[in-house]
């Protein structure tokens, strides 16, 4: 897993000047699989392990380590259109959803094709 926190430590780096939804969309499009997570969340851990177990190397943004994580979390809830909890997963820059949607995709067999299309899986 690739954890993206180094640019967040110590300052907000001007993130308050950027629309949180726009910022999330930019972060989500930077890598094939992006997970917005909380470092102490067991459901977030389960999703990260699912992807790693499949051979996928997701980029993980731990919102509790981000100086404006609460704003980003609110923006994620807006994008989801619900009060679903974290984790929130993007594949190929597209919102897949929270854990329930990811697990449903995994169970019904649509997750692997999404990962292949995004270039996260080669098998």
mmCIF file of C-alpha atoms in Angstrom:
data_model
loop_
_atom_site.group_PDB
_atom_site.id
_atom_site.type_symbol
_atom_site.label_atom_id
_atom_site.label_comp_id
_atom_site.label_asym_id
_atom_site.label_seq_id
_atom_site.Cartn_x
_atom_site.Cartn_y
_atom_site.Cartn_z
ATOM 1 C CA UNK A 1 0.000 0.000 0.000
ATOM 2 C CA UNK A 2 1.085 3.497 -0.697
ATOM 3 C CA UNK A 3 0.161 5.905 2.058
ATOM 4 C CA UNK A 4 -0.116 9.525 1.001
ATOM 5 C CA UNK A 5 0.499 11.669 4.057
ATOM 6 C CA UNK A 6 3.907 13.261 3.589
ATOM 7 C CA UNK A 7 2.594 16.426 1.946
ATOM 8 C CA UNK A 8 -0.012 16.865 4.685
ATOM 9 C CA UNK A 9 2.183 16.886 7.761
ATOM 10 C CA UNK A 10 2.832 20.233 9.391
ATOM 11 C CA UNK A 11 0.606 22.560 7.369
ATOM 12 C CA UNK A 12 -2.540 22.679 5.341
ATOM 13 C CA UNK A 13 -0.512 23.525 2.202
ATOM 14 C CA UNK A 14 -3.265 25.811 0.982
ATOM 15 C CA UNK A 15 -5.878 23.035 0.927
ATOM 16 C CA UNK A 16 -8.430 25.294 2.575
ATOM 17 C CA UNK A 17 -8.370 27.397 -0.610
ATOM 18 C CA UNK A 18 -9.427 24.424 -2.765
ATOM 19 C CA UNK A 19 -12.966 23.082 -2.949
ATOM 20 C CA UNK A 20 -12.862 19.789 -0.978
ATOM 21 C CA UNK A 21 -14.831 17.879 -3.656
ATOM 22 C CA UNK A 22 -12.441 19.109 -6.344
ATOM 23 C CA UNK A 23 -9.491 18.144 -4.169
ATOM 24 C CA UNK A 24 -10.900 14.629 -3.668
ATOM 25 C CA UNK A 25 -11.499 14.223 -7.402
ATOM 26 C CA UNK A 26 -7.919 15.314 -8.097
ATOM 27 C CA UNK A 27 -6.507 12.866 -5.522
ATOM 28 C CA UNK A 28 -8.753 10.070 -6.819
ATOM 29 C CA UNK A 29 -7.534 10.520 -10.388
ATOM 30 C CA UNK A 30 -3.839 10.376 -9.436
ATOM 31 C CA UNK A 31 -3.710 6.560 -9.063
ATOM 32 C CA UNK A 32 -5.533 3.433 -10.253
ATOM 33 C CA UNK A 33 -7.008 2.630 -6.826
ATOM 34 C CA UNK A 34 -7.464 5.284 -4.148
ATOM 35 C CA UNK A 35 -8.899 4.628 -0.705
ATOM 36 C CA UNK A 36 -9.977 7.373 1.686
ATOM 37 C CA UNK A 37 -9.695 5.888 5.135
ATOM 38 C CA UNK A 38 -9.261 6.421 8.862
ATOM 39 C CA UNK A 39 -6.178 4.761 10.298
ATOM 40 C CA UNK A 40 -8.045 3.240 13.268
ATOM 41 C CA UNK A 41 -11.139 2.025 11.354
ATOM 42 C CA UNK A 42 -11.554 -1.763 11.183
ATOM 43 C CA UNK A 43 -13.704 -1.591 8.020
ATOM 44 C CA UNK A 44 -11.045 0.544 6.346
ATOM 45 C CA UNK A 45 -8.433 -2.012 7.327
ATOM 46 C CA UNK A 46 -10.566 -4.819 5.854
ATOM 47 C CA UNK A 47 -10.890 -3.044 2.492
ATOM 48 C CA UNK A 48 -7.170 -2.290 2.378
ATOM 49 C CA UNK A 49 -6.434 -5.978 3.081
ATOM 50 C CA UNK A 50 -8.917 -7.060 0.385
ATOM 51 C CA UNK A 51 -7.111 -5.054 -2.272
ATOM 52 C CA UNK A 52 -3.649 -6.087 -1.091
ATOM 53 C CA UNK A 53 -4.773 -9.720 -1.034
ATOM 54 C CA UNK A 54 -5.805 -9.369 -4.677
ATOM 55 C CA UNK A 55 -2.367 -8.023 -5.580
ATOM 56 C CA UNK A 56 -3.518 -4.412 -5.885
ATOM 57 C CA UNK A 57 -1.371 -1.638 -4.427
ATOM 58 C CA UNK A 58 -3.882 1.073 -3.461
ATOM 59 C CA UNK A 59 -3.003 4.629 -2.595
ATOM 60 C CA UNK A 60 -4.427 5.301 0.860
ATOM 61 C CA UNK A 61 -5.341 8.732 2.196
ATOM 62 C CA UNK A 62 -5.780 8.558 5.975
ATOM 63 C CA UNK A 63 -8.169 11.409 6.747
ATOM 64 C CA UNK A 64 -7.402 11.408 10.470
ATOM 65 C CA UNK A 65 -3.797 12.309 9.576
ATOM 66 C CA UNK A 66 -4.804 15.126 7.215
ATOM 67 C CA UNK A 67 -5.113 18.660 8.658
ATOM 68 C CA UNK A 68 -8.385 19.200 6.764
ATOM 69 C CA UNK A 69 -9.554 15.583 6.959
ATOM 70 C CA UNK A 70 -12.928 16.507 8.440
ATOM 71 C CA UNK A 71 -13.664 18.770 5.449
ATOM 72 C CA UNK A 72 -12.619 16.024 3.042
ATOM 73 C CA UNK A 73 -14.764 13.508 4.924
ATOM 74 C CA UNK A 74 -17.782 15.819 4.612
ATOM 75 C CA UNK A 75 -17.097 16.189 0.885
ATOM 76 C CA UNK A 76 -16.911 12.401 0.526
ATOM 77 C CA UNK A 77 -20.305 12.093 2.187
ATOM 78 C CA UNK A 78 -21.642 14.645 -0.305
ATOM 79 C CA UNK A 79 -20.221 12.631 -3.211
ATOM 80 C CA UNK A 80 -21.741 9.426 -1.824
ATOM 81 C CA UNK A 81 -25.092 11.103 -1.319
ATOM 82 C CA UNK A 82 -25.492 9.380 2.025
ATOM 83 C CA UNK A 83 -24.139 9.209 5.520
ATOM 84 C CA UNK A 84 -22.134 6.072 4.790
ATOM 85 C CA UNK A 85 -19.001 5.587 6.786
ATOM 86 C CA UNK A 86 -15.479 5.234 5.503
ATOM 87 C CA UNK A 87 -13.727 3.718 3.607
ATOM 88 C CA UNK A 88 -14.502 5.333 0.272
ATOM 89 C CA UNK A 89 -12.919 3.754 -2.801
ATOM 90 C CA UNK A 90 -12.164 5.185 -6.234
ATOM 91 C CA UNK A 91 -11.010 2.950 -9.097
ATOM 92 C CA UNK A 92 -9.703 4.523 -12.275
ATOM 93 C CA UNK A 93 -10.700 7.931 -10.921
ATOM 94 C CA UNK A 94 -14.345 6.849 -10.620
ATOM 95 C CA UNK A 95 -16.230 6.604 -7.364
ATOM 96 C CA UNK A 96 -17.020 2.977 -6.511
ATOM 97 C CA UNK A 97 -18.402 3.794 -3.091
ATOM 98 C CA UNK A 98 -18.140 2.692 0.490
ATOM 99 C CA UNK A 99 -17.454 -0.791 1.794
ATOM 100 C CA UNK A 100 -20.905 -2.158 0.944
ATOM 101 C CA UNK A 101 -20.522 -1.255 -2.752
ATOM 102 C CA UNK A 102 -16.962 -2.568 -2.955
ATOM 103 C CA UNK A 103 -17.925 -5.879 -1.347
ATOM 104 C CA UNK A 104 -21.010 -6.205 -3.567
ATOM 105 C CA UNK A 105 -18.788 -5.659 -6.624
ATOM 106 C CA UNK A 106 -16.337 -8.235 -5.342
ATOM 107 C CA UNK A 107 -19.071 -10.811 -4.710
ATOM 108 C CA UNK A 108 -20.879 -10.304 -8.026
ATOM 109 C CA UNK A 109 -17.626 -10.472 -10.009
ATOM 110 C CA UNK A 110 -17.459 -6.907 -11.313
ATOM 111 C CA UNK A 111 -14.562 -5.718 -9.132
ATOM 112 C CA UNK A 112 -11.770 -7.563 -10.979
ATOM 113 C CA UNK A 113 -12.782 -6.204 -14.417
ATOM 114 C CA UNK A 114 -12.849 -2.667 -12.948
ATOM 115 C CA UNK A 115 -9.365 -3.173 -11.537
ATOM 116 C CA UNK A 116 -8.062 -4.547 -14.824
ATOM 117 C CA UNK A 117 -9.570 -1.653 -16.788
ATOM 118 C CA UNK A 118 -7.932 0.838 -14.421
ATOM 119 C CA UNK A 119 -4.560 -0.879 -14.769
ATOM 120 C CA UNK A 120 -4.424 -2.027 -11.150
ATOM 121 C CA UNK A 121 -4.430 -5.743 -12.038
ATOM 122 C CA UNK A 122 -2.619 -7.421 -14.900
ATOM 123 C CA UNK A 123 -3.825 -11.012 -14.504
#
